[in-house]
Amino acid sequence: MTRIIAPGSTLGVLGSGQLGRMFAIAARRMGYRVAVYSPEDDTPAGQVADLEISGPYDDLDRIRVFAKSVQAITFEFENVPVEAAMAAAQFVPVRPDGAVLHVTQNRVREKRFLSQAGIPVAPFREIAGAADLPAALAAIGTPAILKTAGFGYDGKGQVRIERADDAAAAFAAVIGPTGVRGAAGAAPVAVLEKLVDFRHELSVVGARGTDGHVACYPPLRNEHRRHILDVTVAPAELEATVMQQAVDITRAVLETLHVVGVLCVEFFLTADGALLVNELAPRPHNSGHVTFDNAVTSQFEQQVRAVSGLPLGDPRLLCAAAMANLLGDCWDDGEPDWAAALATSPAVKLHLYGKAQPRPGRKMGHLTALAREGAEAERLVRAARDALCAPARDRRARVARARA
Ligand code: AMP
């Protein structure tokens, strides 16, 4: 029987972005203290935590000191070095553990794990150097996507290959100049993946407790723009067999990887109805933000419960909801119109992450709309975001018209 880390204890978070912020809000609501560790200051998570420590992730001595000051550690993005997780684990439970990080922070290891577990993925080839590309492209066909093995997210570190002739340039763009890194026969530095003709993108957020109990939220339907999540509709409202299969796969991933914590599985639903896993995130996920407003237990409360060794909460949705991300682009030329957005419907909720600099593509916050059905929630949240970002968009249109 695992010891419970009781409310009043301090939970440590490696990473300090919006996922850490929402974790800290959920933890503090349950009476925990929260300490965050990241290289930055005045961070989204640090602003709402009890304690914010700034330090590099590779300073293992500081990580050990941090670990000694908390009762358990979790993380909010998967690119924390495994060594940091291992160093912390000498003193306190790290959930999920370094072994889960090791698999999920590298696309090659992740694909190998999924394939070996019999979980369907898009056809892919491991790429150790530019010399591997012609044969891989011949096997997979074009169009294809070349993705770096490590440190990719939101479409970073990936490039689409339309024709075999583009392969060398694609390799140079993603990895570096041809031949400089990754000679044939060396460790893979990238994966080449077939471009999937998908009908929808889905995700399932699940959690596994220290007792092995698994709780999964219903599948969510996601739309991306420029490789970044744009809108999520919860639940996905697709065929029951697809919904069940996505949950079954997520459960299998959580159990096979022995995850203690929260993990999200991202899927493609192909035009002919097959589910393929795109990637895993061993933490709460952007698509799961809706659960803050429409689930019995949010994904962040679920993370608190799993990390603390408490029983998991009910993942059922109380109503349908949709979420629209707010990127820094919405701040182009000035302050978004908050009042106009919230005036579109009283069922719209605003979440902001406390980031001072609204850069294009940067996730600044999100809107959620609640409704009886997903389609209505989606309509409401899109209308709210249109109203919010209209000033910037109108100014851009006026500038474009003036230039024409
Ligand atoms: P990723 O960083 O792998 O999650 O990719 C970000 C987004 O790019 C995905 O959510 C898809 O919209 C798109 N994408 C990635 N891989 C593929 C693929 N093999 N086929 C089609 N679209 C893809």
Coordinates of C-alpha atoms and ligand atoms in Angstrom, one line a residue:
M1 CA 0.0 0.0 0.0
T2 CA 1.6 3.3 -1.1
R3 CA 1.8 6.1 1.5
I4 CA -0.6 8.9 0.8
I5 CA 0.9 12.4 0.5
A6 CA -1.7 14.3 2.5
P7 CA -3.1 17.8 2.0
G8 CA -0.8 20.3 3.7
S9 CA 2.2 18.6 2.1
T10 CA 4.2 20.4 -0.7
L11 CA 4.0 19.1 -4.2
G12 CA 6.9 20.1 -6.5
V13 CA 6.5 20.8 -10.2
L14 CA 9.4 20.7 -12.7
G15 CA 8.4 23.3 -15.3
S16 CA 6.4 26.5 -14.8
G17 CA 4.0 27.1 -17.8
Q18 CA 0.3 27.2 -17.9
L19 CA -0.1 23.5 -17.2
G20 CA 1.8 24.0 -13.9
R21 CA -0.3 27.0 -13.2
M22 CA -3.6 25.0 -13.5
F23 CA -2.0 22.1 -11.5
A24 CA -1.1 24.6 -8.7
I25 CA -4.6 26.1 -8.7
A26 CA -6.1 22.6 -8.3
A27 CA -3.5 21.6 -5.7
R28 CA -4.0 24.7 -3.6
R29 CA -7.8 24.3 -3.7
M30 CA -7.2 20.9 -2.1
G31 CA -5.0 22.3 0.6
Y32 CA -1.6 21.4 -0.8
R33 CA 1.4 23.8 -1.0
V34 CA 3.1 24.0 -4.4
A35 CA 6.7 24.7 -5.3
V36 CA 7.8 25.1 -8.9
Y37 CA 11.3 24.8 -10.4
S38 CA 12.2 26.1 -13.9
P39 CA 14.9 28.3 -15.5
E40 CA 12.6 31.3 -15.6
D41 CA 11.2 33.9 -13.1
D42 CA 7.6 35.3 -12.7
T43 CA 6.2 32.3 -14.5
P44 CA 2.6 31.3 -15.1
A45 CA 2.9 28.6 -12.5
G46 CA 5.2 30.6 -10.2
Q47 CA 2.7 33.4 -9.9
V48 CA 0.1 31.1 -8.2
A49 CA 2.5 28.7 -6.4
D50 CA 3.7 29.0 -2.8
L51 CA 7.3 29.0 -3.9
E52 CA 9.1 29.6 -7.2
I53 CA 12.7 28.4 -7.6
S54 CA 14.7 29.4 -10.6
G55 CA 17.5 27.1 -11.8
P56 CA 18.6 25.1 -14.8
Y57 CA 17.2 21.6 -15.2
D58 CA 20.7 20.2 -15.6
D59 CA 21.9 21.6 -12.2
L60 CA 21.3 18.2 -10.5
D61 CA 22.5 19.5 -7.1
R62 CA 19.9 22.2 -7.1
I63 CA 17.3 19.7 -8.3
R64 CA 18.2 17.5 -5.3
V65 CA 17.9 20.4 -2.9
F66 CA 14.5 21.2 -4.5
A67 CA 13.4 17.6 -4.1
K68 CA 14.3 17.5 -0.4
S69 CA 12.0 20.5 0.1
V70 CA 8.9 18.8 -1.3
Q71 CA 7.0 15.5 -0.7
A72 CA 6.5 14.5 -4.3
I73 CA 7.4 15.8 -7.7
T74 CA 5.6 15.9 -11.0
F75 CA 6.3 17.8 -14.2
E76 CA 4.3 19.8 -16.7
F77 CA 6.2 19.3 -19.9
E78 CA 8.1 16.3 -21.0
N79 CA 11.4 17.9 -22.0
V80 CA 12.8 17.9 -18.5
P81 CA 16.0 15.9 -18.7
V82 CA 15.6 12.3 -17.4
E83 CA 18.6 12.9 -15.2
A84 CA 16.8 15.6 -13.3
A85 CA 13.8 13.2 -12.7
M86 CA 16.2 10.5 -11.6
A87 CA 18.1 12.9 -9.3
A88 CA 14.9 14.0 -7.6
A89 CA 13.7 10.4 -7.3
Q90 CA 16.6 9.7 -4.9
F91 CA 14.5 11.7 -2.3
V92 CA 10.8 11.7 -3.2
P93 CA 8.4 10.0 -5.5
V94 CA 8.5 11.4 -9.1
R95 CA 5.2 10.8 -10.9
P96 CA 5.2 9.8 -13.7
D97 CA 8.7 8.4 -13.3
G98 CA 11.8 8.9 -15.4
A99 CA 11.2 5.8 -17.4
V100 CA 7.9 7.3 -18.7
L101 CA 9.8 10.5 -19.6
H102 CA 12.5 8.5 -21.3
V103 CA 10.0 7.0 -23.7
T104 CA 7.8 9.9 -24.3
Q105 CA 10.4 12.6 -24.8
N106 CA 11.8 10.9 -27.9
R107 CA 9.7 10.2 -31.0
V108 CA 11.8 7.2 -32.0
R109 CA 11.5 5.5 -28.6
E110 CA 7.8 6.4 -28.4
K111 CA 7.0 4.9 -31.8
R112 CA 9.0 1.7 -30.9
F113 CA 7.1 1.4 -27.7
L114 CA 3.7 1.8 -29.4
S115 CA 4.5 -0.6 -32.2
Q116 CA 5.9 -3.2 -29.8
A117 CA 2.7 -2.8 -27.7
G118 CA 0.6 -3.5 -30.9
I119 CA -0.9 0.0 -30.9
P120 CA -1.5 1.3 -34.4
V121 CA 0.6 4.2 -35.6
A122 CA 1.1 5.8 -39.0
P123 CA 3.6 4.0 -41.2
F124 CA 7.1 5.3 -40.2
R125 CA 10.8 4.8 -40.6
E126 CA 13.6 5.6 -38.3
I127 CA 16.1 8.0 -39.8
A128 CA 19.8 8.1 -38.6
G129 CA 21.1 10.3 -41.4
A130 CA 20.1 12.0 -44.7
A131 CA 21.3 8.8 -46.5
D132 CA 18.4 6.9 -45.0
L133 CA 15.8 9.1 -46.5
P134 CA 15.6 7.9 -50.2
A135 CA 14.8 4.3 -49.1
A136 CA 12.5 5.4 -46.4
L137 CA 10.6 7.7 -48.8
A138 CA 10.4 4.9 -51.3
A139 CA 8.8 2.6 -48.7
I140 CA 6.4 5.1 -47.2
G141 CA 5.6 7.3 -50.2
T142 CA 5.0 11.0 -50.4
P143 CA 3.7 13.3 -48.9
A144 CA 5.5 12.5 -45.7
I145 CA 6.6 14.3 -42.6
L146 CA 10.1 14.3 -41.2
K147 CA 10.1 14.9 -37.4
T148 CA 13.1 15.3 -35.1
A149 CA 13.4 12.5 -32.5
G150 CA 13.6 14.9 -29.5
F151 CA 12.3 18.2 -28.3
G152 CA 9.4 18.6 -30.8
Y153 CA 6.0 20.0 -29.9
D154 CA 3.3 22.1 -31.6
G155 CA 4.7 21.2 -34.9
K156 CA 8.2 22.4 -34.1
G157 CA 11.1 20.3 -35.5
Q158 CA 9.0 18.9 -38.3
V159 CA 8.8 19.5 -42.1
R160 CA 6.6 18.1 -44.8
I161 CA 8.2 16.4 -47.8
E162 CA 6.1 16.6 -50.9
R163 CA 8.6 15.0 -53.4
A164 CA 11.6 12.7 -52.9
D165 CA 13.8 15.4 -54.4
D166 CA 13.0 17.7 -51.4
A167 CA 14.5 15.1 -48.9
A168 CA 18.0 16.6 -48.5
A169 CA 16.6 20.1 -47.9
A170 CA 14.0 18.8 -45.4
F171 CA 16.7 16.9 -43.5
A172 CA 18.9 20.0 -43.4
A173 CA 16.0 22.1 -42.2
V174 CA 15.0 19.8 -39.4
I175 CA 18.3 18.3 -38.3
G176 CA 21.1 20.4 -39.8
P177 CA 23.3 20.3 -42.9
T178 CA 23.2 16.9 -44.7
G179 CA 25.9 14.6 -43.4
V180 CA 27.0 16.7 -40.5
R181 CA 24.9 14.9 -38.0
G182 CA 23.6 11.4 -38.0
A183 CA 25.6 9.2 -40.4
A184 CA 23.9 6.1 -41.6
G185 CA 24.0 3.3 -39.0
A186 CA 24.2 5.8 -36.1
A187 CA 21.4 6.4 -33.6
P188 CA 18.2 7.7 -35.1
V189 CA 17.8 11.4 -35.1
A190 CA 14.4 11.6 -36.7
V191 CA 11.4 9.7 -37.9
L192 CA 9.8 9.8 -41.3
E193 CA 6.1 9.4 -41.1
K194 CA 3.4 9.0 -43.7
L195 CA 1.1 12.0 -44.0
V196 CA -2.2 10.8 -42.7
D197 CA -5.4 11.7 -44.5
F198 CA -7.4 12.1 -41.3
R199 CA -11.1 12.8 -40.8
H200 CA -10.6 14.1 -37.3
E201 CA -7.9 14.5 -34.7
L202 CA -8.8 13.2 -31.3
S203 CA -7.3 13.0 -27.8
V204 CA -8.0 11.0 -24.7
V205 CA -6.7 12.2 -21.4
G206 CA -6.3 9.4 -18.8
A207 CA -4.9 9.0 -15.4
R208 CA -3.5 6.1 -13.4
G209 CA -3.3 6.1 -9.6
T210 CA -0.7 4.4 -7.3
D211 CA -3.2 1.6 -6.9
G212 CA -3.3 0.9 -10.6
H213 CA -6.8 2.3 -11.1
V214 CA -7.3 4.0 -14.5
A215 CA -9.8 6.8 -15.2
C216 CA -10.1 8.2 -18.8
Y217 CA -12.1 11.2 -19.9
P218 CA -14.2 10.7 -23.0
P219 CA -12.4 11.4 -26.3
L220 CA -12.0 15.0 -27.3
R221 CA -12.1 16.3 -30.9
N222 CA -9.3 18.7 -31.8
E223 CA -8.7 21.1 -34.6
H224 CA -5.2 22.4 -35.2
R225 CA -4.1 25.5 -37.1
R226 CA -0.4 25.8 -38.2
H227 CA 0.3 22.6 -36.2
I228 CA -1.0 24.3 -32.9
L229 CA -4.2 23.2 -31.2
D230 CA -6.9 25.7 -32.0
V231 CA -10.3 24.3 -30.9
T232 CA -11.3 21.3 -28.8
V233 CA -14.8 20.0 -28.5
A234 CA -15.7 17.8 -25.5
P235 CA -16.9 15.1 -25.9
A236 CA -16.0 14.2 -29.5
E237 CA -19.5 12.9 -30.3
L238 CA -18.3 10.3 -32.8
E239 CA -19.3 6.7 -33.3
A240 CA -19.5 4.7 -30.0
T241 CA -17.0 2.1 -31.3
V242 CA -14.4 4.8 -32.1
M243 CA -14.9 6.4 -28.8
Q244 CA -14.5 3.1 -26.9
Q245 CA -11.5 2.1 -28.9
A246 CA -9.7 5.4 -28.2
V247 CA -10.3 4.9 -24.5
D248 CA -9.2 1.3 -24.6
I249 CA -5.9 2.3 -26.3
T250 CA -5.3 5.0 -23.7
R251 CA -5.9 2.5 -20.9
A252 CA -3.4 0.1 -22.5
V253 CA -0.8 2.9 -22.8
L254 CA -1.2 3.9 -19.2
E255 CA -1.0 0.3 -18.0
T256 CA 1.9 -0.8 -20.2
L257 CA 4.0 2.2 -19.3
H258 CA 3.0 1.8 -15.6
V259 CA 2.2 5.5 -15.5
V260 CA 1.3 7.1 -12.2
G261 CA -0.1 10.5 -13.1
V262 CA -1.9 11.9 -16.1
L263 CA -1.2 11.1 -19.8
C264 CA -2.7 12.2 -23.0
V265 CA -2.9 10.1 -26.2
E266 CA -3.3 12.1 -29.4
F267 CA -5.0 10.2 -32.3
F268 CA -5.7 10.5 -36.0
L269 CA -9.1 9.1 -37.1
T270 CA -8.5 8.2 -40.7
A271 CA -10.9 8.7 -43.5
D272 CA -11.6 4.9 -43.4
G273 CA -12.4 4.9 -39.7
A274 CA -9.1 3.6 -38.3
L275 CA -7.5 5.1 -35.2
L276 CA -3.7 5.8 -35.3
V277 CA -1.8 7.2 -32.3
N278 CA 0.1 10.3 -33.2
E279 CA 1.9 11.0 -29.9
L280 CA 1.8 10.7 -26.2
A281 CA 2.1 13.5 -23.6
P282 CA 2.9 12.3 -20.0
R283 CA 1.0 15.1 -18.4
P284 CA -2.3 17.1 -18.6
H285 CA -2.9 18.3 -22.2
N286 CA -4.1 21.5 -23.8
S287 CA -7.1 19.7 -25.2
G288 CA -8.1 18.6 -21.6
H289 CA -8.3 22.2 -20.4
V290 CA -12.1 22.0 -20.9
T291 CA -12.3 19.5 -18.0
F292 CA -11.5 22.4 -15.7
D293 CA -15.0 23.7 -16.5
N294 CA -17.1 20.7 -17.5
A295 CA -15.9 17.6 -15.7
V296 CA -16.6 16.2 -12.2
T297 CA -12.8 16.1 -11.7
S298 CA -10.5 18.3 -13.9
Q299 CA -7.4 16.8 -15.4
F300 CA -5.4 18.9 -13.0
E301 CA -7.2 17.7 -9.9
Q302 CA -6.7 14.2 -11.3
Q303 CA -2.9 14.9 -11.6
V304 CA -2.9 16.1 -7.9
R305 CA -4.7 12.9 -6.8
A306 CA -2.5 10.6 -8.8
V307 CA 0.7 12.2 -7.7
S308 CA -0.4 12.2 -4.0
G309 CA -1.5 8.6 -4.0
L310 CA -5.2 9.5 -3.5
P311 CA -8.1 7.7 -5.2
L312 CA -8.8 9.2 -8.7
G313 CA -11.9 11.3 -9.2
D314 CA -14.8 10.8 -11.5
P315 CA -13.8 11.8 -15.1
R316 CA -17.4 12.1 -16.3
L317 CA -18.3 15.3 -18.2
L318 CA -21.2 17.3 -16.6
C319 CA -22.1 18.9 -20.0
A320 CA -20.6 19.5 -23.4
A321 CA -17.9 22.2 -23.8
A322 CA -15.6 23.6 -26.3
M323 CA -12.2 25.3 -25.8
A324 CA -10.5 27.9 -28.1
N325 CA -6.9 28.8 -27.6
L326 CA -5.8 32.4 -27.4
L327 CA -2.5 32.9 -29.1
G328 CA -0.4 36.0 -28.9
D329 CA -1.6 37.0 -32.4
C330 CA -4.8 38.1 -30.8
W331 CA -2.9 41.0 -29.1
D332 CA -1.6 42.3 -32.5
D333 CA -2.0 46.0 -32.4
G334 CA -3.5 46.2 -28.9
E335 CA -5.5 44.8 -26.1
P336 CA -8.2 42.1 -26.9
D337 CA -11.8 43.1 -26.2
W338 CA -12.5 41.1 -23.1
A339 CA -15.9 42.6 -22.5
A340 CA -17.1 41.9 -26.0
A341 CA -16.0 38.3 -25.8
L342 CA -17.7 37.7 -22.5
A343 CA -20.8 39.5 -23.7
T344 CA -21.3 37.0 -26.5
S345 CA -22.7 34.4 -24.0
P346 CA -22.8 34.1 -20.2
A347 CA -21.7 30.4 -20.7
V348 CA -18.2 31.5 -21.9
K349 CA -15.3 31.5 -19.5
L350 CA -11.9 33.2 -19.7
H351 CA -8.6 31.6 -18.6
L352 CA -5.4 33.6 -18.9
Y353 CA -2.0 32.4 -18.0
G354 CA -0.4 35.5 -16.7
K355 CA 2.1 35.9 -19.5
A356 CA 3.4 39.4 -20.0
Q357 CA 4.6 39.1 -23.6
P358 CA 2.0 38.2 -26.2
R359 CA 4.2 36.8 -29.0
P360 CA 2.7 35.4 -32.2
G361 CA 2.0 31.7 -31.7
R362 CA 2.5 31.9 -27.9
K363 CA -0.3 30.3 -25.9
M364 CA -1.6 33.2 -23.7
G365 CA -4.9 31.7 -22.5
H366 CA -8.1 30.0 -23.6
L367 CA -11.8 30.4 -23.7
T368 CA -14.3 27.7 -22.7
A369 CA -18.0 27.6 -23.6
L370 CA -20.4 25.2 -21.9
A371 CA -23.6 24.0 -23.7
R372 CA -25.9 21.0 -24.0
E373 CA -24.2 19.8 -27.2
G374 CA -20.7 20.0 -28.5
A375 CA -21.7 21.8 -31.7
E376 CA -23.4 24.6 -29.8
A377 CA -20.4 24.9 -27.4
E378 CA -18.1 25.2 -30.4
R379 CA -20.3 27.9 -32.0
L380 CA -20.3 29.8 -28.8
V381 CA -16.6 29.6 -28.2
R382 CA -15.7 30.6 -31.7
A383 CA -18.1 33.6 -31.6
A384 CA -16.5 34.7 -28.3
R385 CA -13.0 34.4 -29.7
D386 CA -14.0 36.3 -32.8
A387 CA -15.3 39.1 -30.7
L388 CA -12.2 39.0 -28.5
C389 CA -9.7 39.2 -31.3
A390 CA -11.8 41.4 -33.7
P391 CA -10.0 44.6 -32.9
A392 CA -6.6 43.2 -34.0
R393 CA -8.2 41.4 -37.0
D394 CA -10.1 44.5 -38.1
R395 CA -6.9 46.6 -37.8
R396 CA -5.0 44.0 -39.9
A397 CA -7.7 44.0 -42.5
R398 CA -7.8 47.8 -42.6
V399 CA -4.0 47.9 -43.0
A400 CA -4.2 45.2 -45.8
R401 CA -6.9 47.2 -47.6
A402 CA -4.9 50.4 -47.3
R403 CA -1.9 48.7 -48.8
A404 CA -3.8 47.1 -51.6
Ligands
AMP1 P1 2.8 16.7 -33.6 O1 3.8 17.7 -33.1 O2 3.4 15.5 -34.0 O3 1.7 16.5 -32.6 O4 2.1 17.4 -34.8 C1 1.3 18.6 -34.7 C2 0.2 18.5 -35.7 O5 0.7 18.3 -37.1 C3 -0.7 17.3 -35.6 O6 -1.7 17.6 -34.6 C4 -1.4 17.2 -37.0 O7 -2.3 18.3 -37.1 C5 -0.2 17.5 -37.8 N1 0.5 16.2 -38.1 C6 1.6 15.7 -37.5 N2 1.9 14.5 -38.0 C7 1.1 14.2 -39.0 C8 0.9 13.1 -40.0 N3 1.7 12.1 -40.0 N4 -0.1 13.2 -40.9 C9 -0.9 14.3 -40.9 N5 -0.8 15.4 -40.0 C10 0.2 15.4 -39.1

